[in-house]
Coordinates of C-alpha atoms in Angstrom, one line a residue:
M1 CA 28.8 -42.5 41.7
S2 CA 31.0 -42.1 44.9
L3 CA 32.6 -38.8 45.7
R4 CA 36.0 -40.3 45.1
S5 CA 34.9 -41.5 41.6
F6 CA 33.4 -38.1 40.9
L7 CA 36.6 -36.3 41.8
L8 CA 38.7 -38.7 39.7
H9 CA 36.3 -38.3 36.8
G10 CA 36.5 -34.5 37.2
S11 CA 40.3 -34.5 37.3
M12 CA 40.5 -36.6 34.2
A13 CA 38.1 -34.1 32.4
L14 CA 40.3 -31.2 33.4
V15 CA 43.4 -32.9 32.2
L16 CA 41.8 -33.9 28.8
A17 CA 40.4 -30.4 28.4
A18 CA 43.8 -28.8 29.2
C19 CA 45.5 -31.2 26.8
S20 CA 43.1 -30.5 24.0
T21 CA 43.6 -26.7 24.4
A22 CA 47.3 -26.6 24.9
T23 CA 47.9 -27.0 21.1
E24 CA 45.1 -24.6 20.2
Q25 CA 46.6 -21.6 18.3
P26 CA 44.9 -18.5 17.1
L27 CA 44.1 -18.7 13.4
S28 CA 45.3 -16.2 10.9
R29 CA 42.3 -14.0 10.1
P30 CA 41.7 -10.9 8.0
E31 CA 42.7 -7.8 9.9
A32 CA 40.2 -5.4 8.2
L33 CA 37.1 -5.5 6.0
P34 CA 38.0 -4.9 2.3
M35 CA 37.8 -1.4 1.0
E36 CA 35.7 -0.4 -2.0
E37 CA 37.6 0.4 -5.2
L38 CA 36.8 3.4 -7.3
S39 CA 36.6 2.1 -10.9
L40 CA 39.0 3.9 -13.2
D41 CA 38.0 2.0 -16.4
N42 CA 36.4 5.3 -17.4
L43 CA 35.0 8.5 -15.8
D44 CA 31.5 7.1 -15.0
A45 CA 32.2 7.3 -11.2
F46 CA 32.6 11.1 -11.5
T47 CA 30.3 14.0 -12.3
A48 CA 30.8 15.9 -15.6
A49 CA 34.5 16.4 -16.0
D50 CA 36.7 19.1 -17.6
P51 CA 38.2 17.8 -20.8
G52 CA 41.6 17.9 -19.1
W53 CA 40.6 14.8 -17.0
R54 CA 41.0 11.3 -18.6
V55 CA 41.9 7.7 -17.7
A56 CA 45.2 6.2 -18.8
G57 CA 47.1 2.9 -18.7
N58 CA 50.5 4.3 -17.8
V59 CA 52.1 7.7 -17.1
Y60 CA 55.5 9.2 -17.1
A61 CA 56.4 12.5 -15.4
S62 CA 59.8 14.2 -15.7
R63 CA 61.4 15.1 -12.4
Q64 CA 63.5 17.8 -14.2
Q65 CA 61.0 19.5 -16.6
P66 CA 58.3 21.4 -14.8
H67 CA 54.6 20.4 -15.4
Y68 CA 55.5 17.7 -17.8
L69 CA 53.6 14.4 -17.9
E70 CA 52.9 11.9 -20.6
A71 CA 49.9 9.6 -20.5
A72 CA 49.5 6.4 -22.5
E73 CA 46.2 4.8 -23.6
G74 CA 44.6 2.4 -21.2
K75 CA 42.7 2.4 -18.0
G76 CA 43.4 2.2 -14.2
I77 CA 44.9 5.7 -13.8
L78 CA 43.1 9.0 -13.4
V79 CA 45.1 11.9 -15.0
F80 CA 44.7 15.6 -15.3
T81 CA 46.7 17.0 -18.2
G82 CA 44.6 20.1 -18.9
A83 CA 45.8 23.7 -19.1
K84 CA 43.2 25.2 -16.6
S85 CA 44.0 25.7 -13.0
N86 CA 41.7 25.2 -10.0
T87 CA 39.9 22.3 -11.9
A88 CA 38.0 19.9 -9.8
L89 CA 36.6 16.4 -10.4
G90 CA 34.0 15.1 -8.0
T91 CA 32.6 11.6 -7.3
T92 CA 29.0 10.8 -8.0
W93 CA 28.5 9.6 -4.5
K94 CA 28.8 11.6 -1.3
H95 CA 30.3 10.8 2.1
R96 CA 30.7 11.9 5.7
D97 CA 33.2 9.9 7.8
M98 CA 35.5 8.0 5.5
D99 CA 38.9 6.2 5.2
L100 CA 40.8 6.8 1.9
E101 CA 43.9 5.2 0.4
L102 CA 45.4 6.0 -2.9
D103 CA 48.6 6.5 -4.9
F104 CA 49.3 9.8 -6.5
M105 CA 52.0 11.1 -8.8
L106 CA 53.0 14.8 -9.2
S107 CA 54.8 16.4 -12.1
A108 CA 57.6 18.7 -11.1
G109 CA 56.1 21.9 -9.7
A110 CA 52.5 20.4 -9.5
N111 CA 50.1 21.5 -6.8
A112 CA 46.8 19.7 -6.1
A113 CA 44.4 18.9 -3.3
I114 CA 41.8 16.3 -2.3
L115 CA 38.7 17.9 -1.0
F116 CA 36.8 15.8 1.6
Q117 CA 33.0 16.5 1.6
G118 CA 33.8 18.7 -1.3
K119 CA 35.2 21.5 1.0
Y120 CA 38.0 20.3 3.3
P121 CA 41.3 20.1 1.5
L122 CA 44.4 17.9 2.0
Q123 CA 47.2 19.4 0.0
L124 CA 49.3 17.5 -2.5
K125 CA 52.3 19.5 -3.7
D126 CA 55.7 18.9 -5.2
S127 CA 57.7 19.6 -1.9
W128 CA 60.5 17.2 -2.7
L129 CA 63.6 17.8 -0.5
K130 CA 62.2 21.0 0.9
D131 CA 63.8 21.5 4.3
S132 CA 61.4 24.0 6.0
L133 CA 57.7 23.2 5.5
V134 CA 54.8 25.6 5.6
A135 CA 51.0 25.4 5.4
G136 CA 50.3 24.4 1.8
D137 CA 53.2 22.0 1.5
C138 CA 52.5 18.3 0.7
G139 CA 50.4 16.8 3.5
S140 CA 49.1 20.0 4.9
V141 CA 45.5 20.1 6.3
A142 CA 43.5 22.8 8.1
G143 CA 46.3 25.3 7.6
Q144 CA 48.7 23.1 9.5
P145 CA 52.0 22.0 7.8
P146 CA 53.0 18.4 8.2
L147 CA 55.5 17.3 10.8
L148 CA 58.1 16.2 8.3
N149 CA 58.7 16.1 4.6
A150 CA 57.7 12.6 3.4
C151 CA 57.3 13.7 -0.2
K152 CA 59.0 11.7 -3.0
A153 CA 60.5 12.9 -6.3
P154 CA 58.2 14.0 -9.1
G155 CA 57.2 11.1 -11.4
L156 CA 57.2 8.5 -8.6
W157 CA 54.1 6.9 -7.1
Q158 CA 53.4 8.1 -3.6
H159 CA 51.0 6.3 -1.1
L160 CA 48.5 8.3 0.9
E161 CA 46.3 7.0 3.8
V162 CA 43.6 9.3 5.4
K163 CA 41.0 8.9 8.2
F164 CA 38.5 11.8 7.9
K165 CA 35.9 12.6 10.5
A166 CA 32.9 14.7 9.4
A167 CA 31.7 17.6 11.6
R168 CA 29.0 16.8 14.1
S169 CA 26.2 19.0 15.4
G170 CA 25.2 18.7 19.0
H171 CA 22.3 20.6 20.7
P172 CA 20.6 23.1 18.3
Q173 CA 22.0 26.0 20.3
D174 CA 25.6 24.7 20.1
S175 CA 27.9 25.3 17.2
A176 CA 29.0 22.3 15.1
T177 CA 32.1 20.3 16.0
A178 CA 34.7 20.9 13.4
A179 CA 35.6 18.2 10.8
G180 CA 38.9 16.5 11.4
F181 CA 41.7 14.7 9.7
A182 CA 42.2 12.0 12.4
E183 CA 45.1 10.4 10.5
V184 CA 47.2 11.4 7.5
I185 CA 50.0 9.0 6.5
L186 CA 52.2 9.8 3.5
N187 CA 54.6 7.1 2.3
G188 CA 54.4 5.3 5.6
R189 CA 55.0 8.3 7.9
P190 CA 52.3 10.0 10.1
L191 CA 52.2 13.7 9.2
H192 CA 50.2 15.0 12.1
L193 CA 50.4 14.0 15.8
E194 CA 46.9 15.3 16.8
P195 CA 43.7 15.2 14.7
A196 CA 43.8 18.3 12.5
L197 CA 40.5 20.2 12.6
A198 CA 39.0 22.1 9.8
A199 CA 35.8 24.2 9.6
A200 CA 34.3 26.0 6.6
A201 CA 33.3 29.6 7.4
Q202 CA 29.8 29.1 6.2
D203 CA 29.3 26.1 8.5
I204 CA 30.5 28.1 11.5
A205 CA 28.1 30.9 10.5
L206 CA 25.2 28.5 10.2
R207 CA 26.2 26.8 13.4
Q208 CA 25.5 23.4 11.9
A209 CA 27.4 20.4 10.6
P210 CA 27.7 20.3 6.8
A211 CA 25.8 17.9 4.8
A212 CA 27.5 14.9 3.1
G213 CA 29.6 15.9 0.1
P214 CA 31.5 14.4 -2.7
L215 CA 35.2 13.5 -2.7
Q216 CA 36.9 15.9 -5.1
F217 CA 40.2 16.1 -6.8
L218 CA 41.3 19.7 -7.3
V219 CA 44.2 20.5 -9.6
Q220 CA 45.7 24.0 -8.9
Q221 CA 48.8 23.4 -11.1
G222 CA 49.3 20.1 -13.0
P223 CA 49.6 17.6 -14.3
V224 CA 48.8 15.1 -11.7
A225 CA 47.7 11.4 -11.6
F226 CA 45.9 9.1 -9.3
R227 CA 45.4 5.3 -9.0
N228 CA 44.3 2.5 -6.7
I229 CA 41.7 4.8 -5.1
R230 CA 40.0 2.8 -2.3
Y231 CA 37.7 3.9 0.4
K232 CA 35.4 3.1 3.2
T233 CA 32.4 5.4 4.2
Y234 CA 30.9 5.3 7.5
G235 CA 27.5 6.0 9.1
D236 CA 26.5 6.5 12.8
A237 CA 25.0 3.1 13.5
R238 CA 26.9 1.0 16.0
I239 CA 26.5 -2.4 17.8
Q240 CA 24.7 -1.9 21.1
L241 CA 25.2 -4.1 24.3
A242 CA 22.3 -5.4 26.3
D243 CA 21.5 -7.7 29.2
M244 CA 25.1 -8.1 30.3
Q245 CA 26.0 -10.3 33.2
F246 CA 29.3 -11.5 34.7
R247 CA 30.7 -14.4 36.6
V248 CA 34.0 -14.5 38.5
Y249 CA 35.9 -17.8 39.1
E250 CA 38.7 -18.5 41.5
G251 CA 42.0 -19.0 39.5
V252 CA 43.0 -18.3 36.0
F253 CA 42.8 -20.9 33.2
K254 CA 44.1 -21.1 29.7
N255 CA 41.5 -23.6 28.8
H256 CA 38.2 -21.6 28.9
D257 CA 36.1 -24.8 28.9
T258 CA 37.5 -25.6 32.4
L259 CA 35.0 -23.2 33.8
K260 CA 32.2 -25.6 33.0
L261 CA 33.4 -27.8 35.8
L262 CA 33.6 -24.9 38.4
M263 CA 31.3 -22.8 40.4
P264 CA 31.7 -19.0 40.3
V265 CA 32.6 -17.2 43.5
R266 CA 30.6 -14.1 42.4
T267 CA 28.0 -13.1 39.9
G268 CA 26.1 -10.1 38.9
R269 CA 24.9 -7.7 36.2
T270 CA 26.9 -4.9 34.6
D271 CA 26.2 -2.0 32.3
S272 CA 29.8 -1.9 30.9
L273 CA 32.2 -4.3 29.3
T274 CA 35.4 -4.2 31.4
Y275 CA 37.8 -6.4 33.3
R276 CA 37.2 -4.2 36.3
V277 CA 34.0 -6.0 37.3
G278 CA 36.2 -9.1 38.1
D279 CA 39.2 -9.7 40.3
K280 CA 42.9 -9.8 39.8
R281 CA 44.3 -13.3 39.3
A282 CA 40.7 -14.6 38.7
H283 CA 38.8 -15.8 35.6
L284 CA 36.0 -13.5 34.3
V285 CA 33.2 -14.3 32.1
L286 CA 31.1 -11.5 30.6
E287 CA 28.1 -12.3 28.5
G288 CA 25.1 -10.7 27.1
K289 CA 23.5 -9.6 23.8
L290 CA 24.8 -7.8 20.8
Q291 CA 22.3 -5.6 19.0
V292 CA 23.7 -5.7 15.4
P293 CA 22.5 -2.8 13.2
A294 CA 23.2 -4.3 9.7
T295 CA 23.7 -7.7 8.2
G296 CA 27.2 -8.3 6.8
D297 CA 30.8 -9.3 7.6
Y298 CA 32.3 -8.2 11.0
I299 CA 35.9 -8.3 12.2
F300 CA 36.5 -8.6 16.0
T301 CA 39.8 -8.0 17.7
V302 CA 40.9 -9.1 21.2
Q303 CA 43.8 -7.7 23.1
S304 CA 44.4 -8.8 26.7
G305 CA 46.8 -9.4 29.5
G306 CA 45.9 -13.1 29.7
P307 CA 44.0 -15.9 27.8
V308 CA 40.8 -14.5 26.2
R309 CA 38.2 -16.0 23.9
L310 CA 35.2 -14.3 22.3
M311 CA 32.1 -16.5 21.4
I312 CA 29.2 -15.3 19.4
D313 CA 26.1 -17.5 19.2
S314 CA 28.2 -20.4 20.7
N315 CA 30.8 -20.1 17.9
Q316 CA 34.4 -19.1 18.7
V317 CA 35.2 -15.9 16.9
A318 CA 38.5 -14.8 18.4
N319 CA 41.1 -16.3 20.7
N320 CA 44.5 -15.0 21.7
G321 CA 46.0 -18.5 22.3
G322 CA 46.7 -17.9 25.9
T323 CA 49.3 -15.0 25.6
R324 CA 49.8 -12.5 28.4
N325 CA 51.2 -9.9 26.0
F326 CA 48.5 -7.2 26.2
L327 CA 50.0 -5.3 23.2
D328 CA 49.4 -8.1 20.7
V329 CA 46.1 -7.9 18.7
Y330 CA 44.3 -11.1 17.6
Y331 CA 41.6 -11.1 14.9
G332 CA 38.5 -13.1 14.1
D333 CA 35.8 -12.7 11.5
T334 CA 32.2 -13.7 11.2
T335 CA 29.0 -12.9 9.3
L336 CA 26.1 -11.6 11.5
Q337 CA 22.5 -10.9 10.6
Q338 CA 20.9 -7.7 11.7
G339 CA 19.3 -8.2 15.1
E340 CA 20.1 -9.8 18.4
H341 CA 23.1 -12.2 19.0
F342 CA 24.4 -13.8 22.2
F343 CA 28.1 -13.2 23.1
Q344 CA 30.4 -14.5 25.8
L345 CA 33.8 -13.1 26.6
S346 CA 36.0 -15.3 28.8
Y347 CA 39.2 -13.7 30.2
A348 CA 41.9 -15.0 32.6
N349 CA 42.9 -11.8 34.4
Y350 CA 46.7 -12.0 34.8
D351 CA 47.6 -8.4 33.9
E352 CA 44.4 -6.2 34.1
S353 CA 43.9 -5.4 30.4
L354 CA 41.0 -6.4 28.3
V355 CA 40.1 -4.8 24.9
L356 CA 37.4 -5.9 22.4
R357 CA 36.9 -4.0 19.2
Y358 CA 35.0 -4.6 16.0
E359 CA 34.5 -3.3 12.5
G360 CA 31.4 -3.8 10.4
P361 CA 29.5 -2.6 7.4
H362 CA 29.9 1.1 7.3
I363 CA 31.1 0.9 10.9
P364 CA 34.8 1.9 11.7
F365 CA 36.8 0.0 14.3
T366 CA 35.0 0.7 17.5
A367 CA 35.7 -0.4 21.1
L368 CA 33.0 -2.4 23.0
T369 CA 35.1 -2.4 26.2
T370 CA 35.4 0.8 28.2
P371 CA 38.5 3.0 27.9
A372 CA 39.3 2.1 31.5
S373 CA 39.6 -1.6 30.5
E374 CA 42.7 -0.9 28.4
R375 CA 46.1 -0.9 30.1
P376 CA 47.8 2.4 29.3
V377 CA 51.3 2.1 27.9
E378 CA 53.7 4.9 28.5
P379 CA 55.5 5.5 25.2
S380 CA 59.3 5.6 25.2
P381 CA 60.7 9.1 25.1
A382 CA 62.2 10.2 21.8
M383 CA 66.0 9.9 21.7
E384 CA 67.2 11.4 18.4
Y385 CA 70.7 10.6 17.3
P386 CA 71.6 13.8 15.6
V387 CA 73.9 14.1 12.6
K388 CA 76.1 17.2 12.7
G389 CA 79.5 17.9 11.1
M390 CA 80.5 14.3 10.3
P391 CA 78.7 11.1 9.2
V392 CA 77.6 8.8 12.0
V393 CA 77.3 5.0 12.1
Q394 CA 75.1 3.0 14.5
R395 CA 74.9 -0.8 14.7
G396 CA 71.6 -2.2 15.9
F397 CA 68.3 -3.9 14.9
M398 CA 66.1 -2.4 12.2
Q399 CA 62.6 -3.2 10.9
H400 CA 62.8 -4.3 7.3
Q401 CA 59.8 -5.5 5.2
G402 CA 57.9 -6.4 8.4
E403 CA 60.6 -8.3 10.1
V404 CA 63.4 -7.3 12.5
N405 CA 66.9 -7.5 10.9
P406 CA 69.4 -7.9 13.8
Y407 CA 72.4 -7.5 11.4
S408 CA 72.1 -3.9 10.3
I409 CA 74.0 -0.7 10.4
A410 CA 72.5 2.7 10.0
V411 CA 74.5 5.5 8.4
G412 CA 73.6 9.1 8.9
I413 CA 75.1 11.7 6.6
P414 CA 75.1 15.5 6.8
G415 CA 72.7 17.0 4.3
N416 CA 69.8 14.9 5.5
I417 CA 70.4 11.7 3.6
N418 CA 70.6 8.4 5.4
Y419 CA 70.7 4.7 4.7
A420 CA 70.8 1.3 6.4
Y421 CA 72.8 -1.7 5.3
G422 CA 72.3 -5.4 6.0
L423 CA 75.5 -7.2 7.1
V424 CA 74.4 -10.6 6.2
N425 CA 73.0 -10.1 2.7
Y426 CA 75.6 -7.3 2.1
S427 CA 73.1 -4.9 0.6
P428 CA 71.2 -1.7 1.4
L429 CA 68.0 -2.2 3.3
M430 CA 66.5 1.3 3.1
A431 CA 67.2 4.9 2.5
W432 CA 65.6 8.1 3.7
H433 CA 65.8 11.9 3.5
G434 CA 65.6 14.0 6.7
R435 CA 66.6 13.4 10.2
F436 CA 68.5 10.2 11.2
I437 CA 67.2 7.8 13.8
D438 CA 65.4 7.5 17.1
V439 CA 67.4 5.2 19.4
A440 CA 65.1 5.2 22.4
E441 CA 64.3 1.5 22.0
M442 CA 68.0 0.8 22.1
W443 CA 68.8 2.7 25.3
H444 CA 65.6 3.5 27.2
E445 CA 65.4 1.4 30.4
R446 CA 66.7 -2.1 29.3
G447 CA 66.6 -1.4 25.6
E448 CA 65.2 -4.8 25.0
K449 CA 64.0 -4.2 21.4
Q450 CA 67.3 -2.8 20.2
L451 CA 65.5 -1.1 17.4
A452 CA 66.8 1.9 15.6
K453 CA 63.9 3.8 14.0
P454 CA 64.4 6.1 10.9
L455 CA 63.0 9.6 11.4
G456 CA 62.1 10.0 7.7
A457 CA 59.9 8.3 5.2
T458 CA 61.9 5.3 4.2
L459 CA 62.5 3.8 0.8
E460 CA 62.6 0.1 1.5
L461 CA 65.0 -1.8 -0.9
A462 CA 65.0 -5.5 -1.6
G463 CA 67.7 -6.3 0.8
V464 CA 68.7 -9.4 -1.1
P465 CA 72.3 -10.3 -2.0
C466 CA 73.5 -8.0 -4.9
I467 CA 75.9 -10.5 -6.5
A468 CA 75.0 -14.0 -7.4
E469 CA 76.3 -16.9 -9.6
L470 CA 73.4 -18.0 -11.8
S471 CA 73.1 -21.0 -14.1
S472 CA 71.2 -18.8 -16.6
A473 CA 70.0 -15.2 -16.8
D474 CA 66.4 -16.3 -15.9
A475 CA 67.4 -18.5 -12.9
A476 CA 65.9 -17.5 -9.5
W477 CA 67.9 -14.9 -7.6
P478 CA 69.0 -15.9 -4.0
A479 CA 66.7 -14.3 -1.5
A480 CA 69.0 -14.5 1.4
I481 CA 72.5 -15.6 2.6
R482 CA 72.8 -17.9 5.7
E483 CA 74.9 -16.4 8.4
D484 CA 77.3 -19.4 8.2
S485 CA 77.3 -19.4 4.3
S486 CA 80.7 -20.7 3.0
S487 CA 80.0 -19.2 -0.5
Y488 CA 79.8 -15.5 0.9
T489 CA 82.5 -14.3 3.2
N490 CA 82.1 -11.2 5.2
R491 CA 85.3 -9.2 5.4
G492 CA 83.9 -6.3 7.5
Y493 CA 84.0 -2.6 6.7
K494 CA 86.2 0.3 7.3
L495 CA 85.6 4.0 7.7
L496 CA 87.1 6.4 5.1
P497 CA 88.7 9.7 6.3
G498 CA 85.4 11.4 5.7
G499 CA 83.6 9.1 8.0
L500 CA 81.6 7.0 5.6
P501 CA 81.9 3.1 5.6
V502 CA 83.1 0.9 2.8
F503 CA 81.8 -2.7 3.0
F504 CA 83.9 -5.7 1.9
Y505 CA 82.9 -9.3 1.1
T506 CA 83.5 -12.1 -1.3
L507 CA 81.5 -14.6 -3.3
H508 CA 83.8 -17.4 -4.3
Q509 CA 86.5 -15.6 -6.5
W510 CA 84.5 -12.3 -6.6
A511 CA 85.8 -9.7 -4.1
V512 CA 83.5 -6.8 -3.6
E513 CA 84.0 -3.3 -2.2
D514 CA 80.7 -1.5 -1.7
Y515 CA 80.6 2.3 -1.0
L516 CA 77.5 4.5 -0.8
H517 CA 77.6 8.3 -0.5
P518 CA 75.4 11.2 -1.4
R519 CA 75.0 12.6 -4.9
E520 CA 76.5 16.1 -5.3
D521 CA 73.1 17.5 -5.7
G522 CA 71.8 15.8 -2.6
K523 CA 68.9 14.1 -4.4
G524 CA 69.9 10.6 -3.7
L525 CA 72.7 8.1 -3.1
V526 CA 75.6 7.1 -5.3
R527 CA 76.6 3.4 -5.1
E528 CA 80.2 2.8 -6.2
V529 CA 81.0 -0.9 -6.4
T530 CA 84.4 -2.4 -7.3
I531 CA 84.4 -6.2 -8.1
T532 CA 87.7 -8.0 -8.5
N533 CA 87.7 -11.4 -10.1
Q534 CA 90.5 -13.3 -8.3
E535 CA 90.4 -16.1 -10.9
P536 CA 90.0 -14.3 -14.3
G537 CA 88.4 -16.4 -17.0
S538 CA 86.1 -18.4 -14.7
G539 CA 82.8 -17.9 -13.1
N540 CA 79.4 -16.5 -14.4
A541 CA 78.1 -13.9 -12.0
W542 CA 75.5 -11.0 -12.2
W543 CA 75.2 -7.8 -10.2
L544 CA 71.7 -6.7 -9.1
L545 CA 71.0 -2.9 -9.2
G546 CA 67.3 -3.1 -8.4
S547 CA 64.4 -5.4 -8.3
G548 CA 60.6 -5.7 -7.6
G549 CA 57.6 -4.9 -9.7
I550 CA 57.7 -3.6 -13.2
I551 CA 61.0 -1.8 -14.3
E552 CA 60.8 0.7 -17.1
K553 CA 63.6 2.6 -19.0
L554 CA 62.3 6.1 -19.1
P555 CA 62.7 8.8 -21.8
D556 CA 65.4 10.6 -19.8
G557 CA 67.5 7.4 -19.7
S558 CA 67.0 6.5 -16.1
Y559 CA 65.1 3.5 -14.8
A560 CA 61.9 3.4 -12.8
I561 CA 62.1 0.5 -10.4
D562 CA 59.4 -1.5 -8.9
D563 CA 56.4 0.2 -10.6
K564 CA 57.9 3.7 -10.2
R565 CA 58.8 3.5 -6.6
Y566 CA 62.3 4.9 -7.1
Y567 CA 64.8 5.7 -9.9
I568 CA 68.2 4.3 -10.8
E569 CA 70.5 6.3 -13.0
T570 CA 73.5 4.6 -14.6
T571 CA 75.5 4.6 -17.7
A572 CA 76.4 0.9 -17.4
D573 CA 75.2 -1.6 -20.0
V574 CA 72.5 -3.1 -17.8
Q575 CA 69.7 -5.5 -18.7
I576 CA 66.0 -5.8 -17.6
Q577 CA 65.2 -9.3 -16.7
H578 CA 61.7 -10.7 -16.0
N579 CA 61.5 -13.9 -13.8
K580 CA 58.0 -15.0 -12.9
D581 CA 56.5 -12.0 -10.9
E582 CA 59.8 -10.2 -10.4
Y583 CA 61.7 -7.8 -12.6
R584 CA 65.5 -7.3 -12.1
L585 CA 67.9 -4.7 -13.4
V586 CA 71.2 -6.5 -13.7
L587 CA 74.7 -6.2 -15.0
P588 CA 76.5 -9.4 -16.2
L589 CA 80.0 -9.7 -14.9
Q590 CA 82.3 -10.9 -17.7
P591 CA 84.6 -13.6 -16.4
G592 CA 87.5 -12.3 -18.5
N593 CA 87.6 -8.9 -16.7
K594 CA 89.8 -8.8 -13.6
T595 CA 88.2 -5.7 -12.2
V596 CA 84.7 -4.2 -12.8
N597 CA 83.6 -0.8 -11.6
I598 CA 79.9 -0.1 -11.3
H599 CA 78.6 3.3 -10.7
Y600 CA 74.9 4.3 -10.3
S601 CA 72.5 6.5 -8.4
I602 CA 69.4 5.6 -6.3
I603 CA 66.9 8.5 -6.3
W604 CA 63.6 8.7 -4.5

């Protein structure tokens, strides 16, 4: 073959390879290994229990009556309704490092704790609406109160996520490192900025790390309930790297297979996995062996400032699709046998950032790349928008159900109650107690994201249109309104003398005025809606008060919405509808009525 033919053949190969990869997109992969679930069909997963512990199928706790909780027969919920205080229930298994997720419910005035390794408590207490938090309030660990009050009302399910690190002993002459709560998240809000350390006095005296211990549920004042208890326990085994080499190529390539046609400009051996062994604006290949400690499923993540691909045993495991956004994380999963596996990490170094992490059987997410290989990001400074003597209103973008809503308005009200309203679907997006919003991403530098971030634990609402004309009661509810919809007409909003907005819009002949304000007791929001039928005698419409999972009418007359995620109180003649997997609390609008006034409270 002549040199000209060889070059032409090589150019064609490059073009074909580039074309074949241009459409390659990263696949959607699991982002974590599944957690183990603690069976609550009975009490077999626990050691001998006080008679006050039982399993139930449903529970109801009054938010007005202290220490009152009813439990219905069934399974799936762990309940303590006994009279004794300081009653603990421990698992039959023991743990050291672990991740824990669960839902808990407190009766009014209840106080309980979860003891990690049987000795390190995380406090669960009815701290609803408490302004000043102290050690012992809900979410406290290691004698440290939480940063904010994320506690919901008694009788509602609350979601808790914890990462616990067991103590470690070093040299025999050294004292043990204290156990730590690396992460505590209550109802979606982190409660501690730094890992909170805790050490039992006897462990300090013995200068040793405590042995593995059970997970315990301690009730100091009940009743309380738990469900959806899921966990991961971790050991000390990790993947080890061996026989690592690198190759550096001139240029950067989105198609990693292009490198097969090129000669490296530099090669060598390395004892660490980092982009720093390569060059800026050059392509780097790192390869070697993974010493895998246990057979099982593994999740790998890549994060880089340029195209990156991870191969294990010649199979592609993760690929970022060629992006240069070094903040985006891409996932891949594979099953590995215990022992030695060949890996190759190919990286086009545009922006000097390369991170490879993995999770495996009883192994938490761990970085294989060095810390110096990750590009540090300076966080935006907090810019709190304070609420003082009058309500404040801020237009902007807000995160709602995992997506950015660009047509939202945040309303902050004195008395630590706030909400956000969607100006396309004409409905509340979320509500929260506490401080108002952080506007740093609206104003810092170029303010590209335009995001306003609530400073409290948010109650996310459905955000769907609240009025709809349906062919029948069980017809599908509209999920959204197009911005250019001719059926719904936005007529804007006005500020009342007190500073709160009233929203106006129409659906065909139905003219709506929507006004939200705090309850007199400060425990939620009141929604006052006035609907005028401009063509009395025609139309068949419904008003949606709440939707989601199971809706129950409670003994106190209120409604628990979306499987006891929040309450609605109303005296209106409402109906509970069930359509496929969704429940709806609705009020039919009678076509003969010219004006309908709807009044209800949202409590969480």
